XYZ file of C-alpha atoms in Angstrom:
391
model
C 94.582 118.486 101.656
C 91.388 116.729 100.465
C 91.689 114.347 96.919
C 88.611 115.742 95.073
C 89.249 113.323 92.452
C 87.845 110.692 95.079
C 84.344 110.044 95.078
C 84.427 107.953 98.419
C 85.724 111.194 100.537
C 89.689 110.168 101.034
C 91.200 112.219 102.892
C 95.072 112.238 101.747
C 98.317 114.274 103.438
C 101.995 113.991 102.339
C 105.008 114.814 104.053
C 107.769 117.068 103.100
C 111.626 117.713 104.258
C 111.479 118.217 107.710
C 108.588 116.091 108.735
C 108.998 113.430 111.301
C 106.760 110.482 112.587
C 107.500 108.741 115.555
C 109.147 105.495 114.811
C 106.648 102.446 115.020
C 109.311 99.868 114.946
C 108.460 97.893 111.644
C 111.839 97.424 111.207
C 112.350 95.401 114.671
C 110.387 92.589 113.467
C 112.616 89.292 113.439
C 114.451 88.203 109.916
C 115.349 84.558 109.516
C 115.113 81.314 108.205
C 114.862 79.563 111.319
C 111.542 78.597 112.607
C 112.563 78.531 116.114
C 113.171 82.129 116.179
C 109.483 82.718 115.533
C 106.368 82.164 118.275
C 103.517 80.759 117.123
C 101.158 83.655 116.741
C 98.212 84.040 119.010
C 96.415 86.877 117.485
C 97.125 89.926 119.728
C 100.502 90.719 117.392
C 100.638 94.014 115.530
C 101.303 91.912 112.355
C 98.739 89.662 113.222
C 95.996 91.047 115.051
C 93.375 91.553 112.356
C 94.137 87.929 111.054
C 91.471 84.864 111.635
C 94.410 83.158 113.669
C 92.126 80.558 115.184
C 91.657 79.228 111.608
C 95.395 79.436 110.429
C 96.822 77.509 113.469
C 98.180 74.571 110.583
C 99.883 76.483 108.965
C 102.278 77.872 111.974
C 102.554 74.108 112.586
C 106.254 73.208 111.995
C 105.236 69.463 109.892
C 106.097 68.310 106.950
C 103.562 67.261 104.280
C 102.751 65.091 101.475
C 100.669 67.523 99.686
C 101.725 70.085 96.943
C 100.405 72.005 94.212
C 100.308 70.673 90.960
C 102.153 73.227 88.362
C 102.583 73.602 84.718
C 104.414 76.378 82.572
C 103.748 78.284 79.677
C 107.663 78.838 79.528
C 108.657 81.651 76.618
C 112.611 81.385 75.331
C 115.014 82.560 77.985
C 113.498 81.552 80.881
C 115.111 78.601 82.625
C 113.420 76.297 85.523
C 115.155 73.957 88.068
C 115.242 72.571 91.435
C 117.540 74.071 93.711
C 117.759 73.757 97.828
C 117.377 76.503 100.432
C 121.123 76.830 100.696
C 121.279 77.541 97.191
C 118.697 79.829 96.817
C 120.093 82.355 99.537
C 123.487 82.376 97.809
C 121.192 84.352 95.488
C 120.264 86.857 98.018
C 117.411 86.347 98.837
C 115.591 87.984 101.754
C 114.785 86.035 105.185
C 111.230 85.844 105.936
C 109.327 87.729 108.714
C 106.739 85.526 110.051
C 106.227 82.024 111.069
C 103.869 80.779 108.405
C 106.467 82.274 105.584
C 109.627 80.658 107.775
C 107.002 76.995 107.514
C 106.930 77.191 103.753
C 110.924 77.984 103.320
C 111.990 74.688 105.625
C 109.225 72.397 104.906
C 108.694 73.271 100.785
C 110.327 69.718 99.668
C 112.572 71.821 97.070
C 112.894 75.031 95.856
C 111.164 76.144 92.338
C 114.058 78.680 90.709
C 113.007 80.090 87.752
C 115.908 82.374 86.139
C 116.241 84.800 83.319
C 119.950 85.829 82.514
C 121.356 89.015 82.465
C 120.318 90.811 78.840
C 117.412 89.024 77.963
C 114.278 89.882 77.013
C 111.342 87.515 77.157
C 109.098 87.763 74.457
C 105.779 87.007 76.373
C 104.874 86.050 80.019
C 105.616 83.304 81.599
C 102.884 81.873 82.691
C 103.063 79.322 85.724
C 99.198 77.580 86.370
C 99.590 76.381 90.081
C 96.510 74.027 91.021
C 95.521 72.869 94.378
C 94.717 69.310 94.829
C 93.056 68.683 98.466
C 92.454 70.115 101.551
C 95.939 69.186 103.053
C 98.573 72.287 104.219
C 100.734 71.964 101.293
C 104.136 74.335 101.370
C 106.072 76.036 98.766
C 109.108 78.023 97.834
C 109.260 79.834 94.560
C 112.650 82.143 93.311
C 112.531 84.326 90.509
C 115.787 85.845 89.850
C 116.151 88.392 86.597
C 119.881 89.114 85.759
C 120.841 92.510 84.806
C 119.368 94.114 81.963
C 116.740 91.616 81.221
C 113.201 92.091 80.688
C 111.303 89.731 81.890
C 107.218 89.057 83.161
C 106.291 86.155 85.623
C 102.553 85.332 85.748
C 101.540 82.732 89.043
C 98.361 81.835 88.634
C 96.783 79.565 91.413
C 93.002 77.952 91.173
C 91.400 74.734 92.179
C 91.361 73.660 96.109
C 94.149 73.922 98.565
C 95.185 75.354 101.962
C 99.076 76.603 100.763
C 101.493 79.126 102.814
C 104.379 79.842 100.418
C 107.059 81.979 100.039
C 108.269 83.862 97.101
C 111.159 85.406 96.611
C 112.096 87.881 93.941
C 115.411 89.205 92.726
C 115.618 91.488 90.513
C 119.195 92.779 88.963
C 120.787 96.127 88.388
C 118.729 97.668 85.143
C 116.379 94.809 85.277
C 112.557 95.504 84.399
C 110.551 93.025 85.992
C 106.581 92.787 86.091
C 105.261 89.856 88.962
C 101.885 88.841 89.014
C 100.336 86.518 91.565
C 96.453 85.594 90.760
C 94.268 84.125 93.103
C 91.599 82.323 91.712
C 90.736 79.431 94.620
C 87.776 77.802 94.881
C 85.565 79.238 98.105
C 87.310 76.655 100.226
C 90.681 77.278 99.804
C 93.054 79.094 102.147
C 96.238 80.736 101.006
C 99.285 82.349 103.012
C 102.053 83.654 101.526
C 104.797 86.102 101.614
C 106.474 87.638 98.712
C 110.328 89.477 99.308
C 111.895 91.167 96.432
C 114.993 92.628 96.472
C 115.545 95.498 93.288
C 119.015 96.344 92.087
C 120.685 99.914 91.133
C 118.260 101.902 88.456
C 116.089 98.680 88.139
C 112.287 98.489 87.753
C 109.606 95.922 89.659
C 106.331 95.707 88.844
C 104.303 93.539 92.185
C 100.387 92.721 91.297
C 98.352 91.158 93.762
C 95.220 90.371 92.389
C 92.688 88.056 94.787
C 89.296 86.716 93.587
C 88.894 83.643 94.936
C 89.414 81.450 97.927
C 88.228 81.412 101.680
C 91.068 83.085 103.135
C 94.045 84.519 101.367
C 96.702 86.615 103.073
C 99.748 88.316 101.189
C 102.399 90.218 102.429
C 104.612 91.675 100.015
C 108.001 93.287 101.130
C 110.652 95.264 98.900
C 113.965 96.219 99.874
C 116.815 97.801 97.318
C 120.398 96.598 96.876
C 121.366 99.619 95.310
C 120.664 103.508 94.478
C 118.105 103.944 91.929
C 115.349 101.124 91.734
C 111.950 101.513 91.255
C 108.789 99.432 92.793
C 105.243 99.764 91.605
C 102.927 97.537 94.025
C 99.528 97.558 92.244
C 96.628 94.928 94.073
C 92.898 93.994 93.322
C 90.698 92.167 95.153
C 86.706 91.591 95.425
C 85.396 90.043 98.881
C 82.153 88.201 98.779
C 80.858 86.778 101.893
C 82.438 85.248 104.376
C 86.107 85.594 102.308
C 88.726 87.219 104.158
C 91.300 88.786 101.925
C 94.107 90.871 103.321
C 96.985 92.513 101.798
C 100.012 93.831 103.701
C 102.791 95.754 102.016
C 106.015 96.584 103.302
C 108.647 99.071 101.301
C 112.030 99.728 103.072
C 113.831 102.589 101.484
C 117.144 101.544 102.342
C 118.939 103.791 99.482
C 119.477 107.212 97.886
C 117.059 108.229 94.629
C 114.475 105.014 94.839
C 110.875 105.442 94.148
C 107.983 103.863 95.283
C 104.281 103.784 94.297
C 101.753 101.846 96.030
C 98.380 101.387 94.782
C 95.567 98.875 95.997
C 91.910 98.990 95.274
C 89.284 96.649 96.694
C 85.084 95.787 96.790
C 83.423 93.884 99.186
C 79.925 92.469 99.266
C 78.050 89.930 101.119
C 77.506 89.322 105.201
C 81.068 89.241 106.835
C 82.662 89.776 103.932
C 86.116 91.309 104.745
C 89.744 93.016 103.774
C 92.371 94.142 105.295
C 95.117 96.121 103.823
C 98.293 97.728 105.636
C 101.042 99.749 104.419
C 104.187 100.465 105.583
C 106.867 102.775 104.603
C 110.097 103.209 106.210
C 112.097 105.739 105.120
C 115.570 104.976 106.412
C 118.162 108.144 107.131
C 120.215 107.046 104.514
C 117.629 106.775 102.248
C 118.078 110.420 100.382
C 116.173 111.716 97.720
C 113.376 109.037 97.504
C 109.786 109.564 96.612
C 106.948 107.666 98.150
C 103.425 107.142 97.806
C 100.989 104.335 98.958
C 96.657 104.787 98.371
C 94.150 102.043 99.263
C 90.531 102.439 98.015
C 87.957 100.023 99.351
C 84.203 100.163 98.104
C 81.518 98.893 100.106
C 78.677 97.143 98.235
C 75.668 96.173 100.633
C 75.388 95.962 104.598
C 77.910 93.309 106.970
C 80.846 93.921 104.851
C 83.867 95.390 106.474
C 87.365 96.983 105.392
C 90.178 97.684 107.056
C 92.931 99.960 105.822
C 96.081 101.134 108.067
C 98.604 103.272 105.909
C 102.243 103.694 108.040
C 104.927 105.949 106.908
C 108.214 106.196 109.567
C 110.078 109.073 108.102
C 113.943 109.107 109.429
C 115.494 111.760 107.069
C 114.261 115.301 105.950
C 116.025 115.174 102.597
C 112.910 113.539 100.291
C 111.339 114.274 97.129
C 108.166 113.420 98.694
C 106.305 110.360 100.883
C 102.684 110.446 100.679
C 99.734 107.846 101.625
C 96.142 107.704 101.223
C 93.241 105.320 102.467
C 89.299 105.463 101.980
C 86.070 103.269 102.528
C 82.987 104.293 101.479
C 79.665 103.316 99.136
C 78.881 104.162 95.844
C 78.792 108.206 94.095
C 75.551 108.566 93.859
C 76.089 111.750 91.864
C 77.934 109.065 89.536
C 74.620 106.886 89.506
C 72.529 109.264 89.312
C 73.827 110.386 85.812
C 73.911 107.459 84.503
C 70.265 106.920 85.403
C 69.422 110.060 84.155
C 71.303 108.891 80.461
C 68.358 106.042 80.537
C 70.751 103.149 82.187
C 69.046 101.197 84.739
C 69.859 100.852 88.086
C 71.501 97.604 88.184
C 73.348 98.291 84.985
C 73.764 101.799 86.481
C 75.587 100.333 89.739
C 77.727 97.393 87.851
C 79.255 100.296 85.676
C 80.749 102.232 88.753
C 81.932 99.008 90.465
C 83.989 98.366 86.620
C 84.808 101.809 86.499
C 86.303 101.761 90.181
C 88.707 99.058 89.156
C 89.558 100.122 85.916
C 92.512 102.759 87.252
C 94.564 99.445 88.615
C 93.780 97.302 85.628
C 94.966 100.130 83.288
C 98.158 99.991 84.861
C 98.667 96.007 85.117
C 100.032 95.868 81.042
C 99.473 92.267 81.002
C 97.774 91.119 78.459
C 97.784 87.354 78.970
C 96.036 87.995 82.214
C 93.428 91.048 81.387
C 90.783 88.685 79.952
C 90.712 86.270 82.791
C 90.494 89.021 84.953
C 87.548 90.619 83.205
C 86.024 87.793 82.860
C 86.438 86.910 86.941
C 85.183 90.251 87.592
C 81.964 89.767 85.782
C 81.667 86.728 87.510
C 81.529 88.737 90.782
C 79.346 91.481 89.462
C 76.471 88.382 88.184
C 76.632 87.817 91.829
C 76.225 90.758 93.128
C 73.831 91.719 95.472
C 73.529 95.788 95.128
């Protein structure tokens, strides 16, 4: 069927009981925390084939370095921080990682940054983490978030200044936990940024994932959900704007391992500027155990002048017939210009005219983000973008 709610022309489908696609082994891919067991990437891999390799080769470099990010917290009552080792952070079930750059961070991080929120607990604002780069060095980090049961709790990353950083963050999230993530990206132009986020959600509890990349050279997230139990809900929600030259890409990765979980998947970009690009993939595998779920992923990308490029690869392996539903949706396309063309007609100029679509585009993802200590840094960055634009 055809969204007419989409300006852009997406073309959507969704899949009922019954409906089989050929499996595209995403689930093959090696799990561990041993760097041996991963190549160095080349280019031509699935998972890495729309990546600037060439540029990245440091970080698949298995070193150890001096640098790190500088990091202070805005810490609200009931959330704890401490140092723990890689030992002690998979005792807490964590997931392995699934690439080489991710696998880096895990050995090479010099500790591990554990920030915990007991079971029953519910943090009365965000906590607020400012993570600043300091050079031009690889630097390598390992951050856990684990939110007991019943807790309530919202985790704000927010990275800036200049660095080249591969990471790895790992989320776990307890039975009847709510949990809202946020990971900003707000480099200078220089900066590169690789990093993996794993969260693992527990019987009938909630995770909220935001991705939201505005700055830096090259930033590449993958973000990958599994459940422990029946039950949990994940809501991956991403932003990014591309000027030119920047490479952002965005992979997300939701295994529906369990009876009655949901998923929702929503990631809007715009991209302007010569060789300005993004890249977002989605994958969905819906496991035969996995009974009952409900699925949906949607990527909207707008293009704002000429040499700008998006990619966008939505994947959904289907192993059962006994769903609620599994949808996904992609589009890439320019401006309405039915939408501009009323609001020229209403006396707004052109420029004015234009800026007001690309705000209006976004605003469906940053209605949903609920943050509050973040919205007017994102506005703000967002305006920033728009001053520069060159419609």
């Amino acid at each position: 069927m055809t969204d007419t709610t989409n300006p852009l022309g997406l073309d959507e489908h969704s899949h009922g009981a019954g409906v089989q696609v050929p499996d595209s082994k995403r689930d093959a891919r090696t799990r561990s925390f041993d760097v041996a067991d991963f190549p160095v990437p080349h280019g031509r891999e699935e998972e890495w084939r729309f990546s600037p390799v060439r540029k990245l080769s440091d970080f698949f470099t298995d070193a150890a370095s001096e640098s790190k990010l500088t990091t202070k917290g805005d810490l609200p009552e009931g959330i704890s921080v401490e140092e723990i080792s890689l030992e002690a952070a998979q005792e807490l079930g964590i997931l392995e990682p699934e690439d080489r750059a991710a696998v880096v961070a895990a050995n090479r991080a010099s500790t591990v940054t554990h920030y915990s929120v007991p079971a029953n607990t519910e943090l009365s604002g965000a906590a607020i983490i400012h993570a600043d780069g300091t050079g031009d060095d690889i630097s390598h980090g390992h951050v856990v978030v684990s939110v007991g049961a019943n807790a309530k709790a919202t985790v704000v990353i927010e990275h800036e200044g200049l660095a080249r950083h591969s990471e790895l963050v790992s989320l776990v999230v307890g039975d009847g936990a709510d949990v809202t993530f946020v990971s900003l990206q707000l480099w200078d132009d220089a900066s590169q940024h690789l990093g993996q986020h794993d969260a693992i959600v527990g019987k009938d509890a909630k995770l909220k994932h935001i991705a939201i990349s505005l700055g830096g050279d090259i930033v590449r997230l993958n973000t990958n959900v599994r459940y422990s139990a029946a039950g949990g809900e994940a809501e991956l929600l991403g932003l990014y704007f591309a000027d030119a030259g920047q490479h952002f890409e965005h992979r997300t990765y939701i295994d529906h391992n369990t009876p009655k979980a949901t998923s929702n998947v929503h990631y809007k970009g715009a991209l302007q500027g010569k060789d300005a690009r993004s890249v977002w993939i989605g994958d969905v595998l819906i496991r035969p155990e996995a009974l009952d779920i409900d699925t949906y992923e949607l990527n909207r990308n707008l293009i704002l002048s000429d040499g700008a490029r998006a990619d966008s690869v939505p994947n959904l392996e289907i192993e059962t017939g006994d769903i609620a539903g599994a949808g996904h949706a992609s589009s890439t396309g320019r401006f309405d210009e039915e939408h501009l063309f009323y609001l020229m007609s209403r006396g707004i100029p052109e420029e004015v005219a234009r800026q007001l679509v690309v705000r209006g585009f976004f605003n469906e993802v940053i209605q949903k983000i609920q943050v509050p200590e973040i919205e007017e840094v994102l506005n703000e960055r967002i305006e920033e973008e728009l001053s520069r634009s060159v419609l």
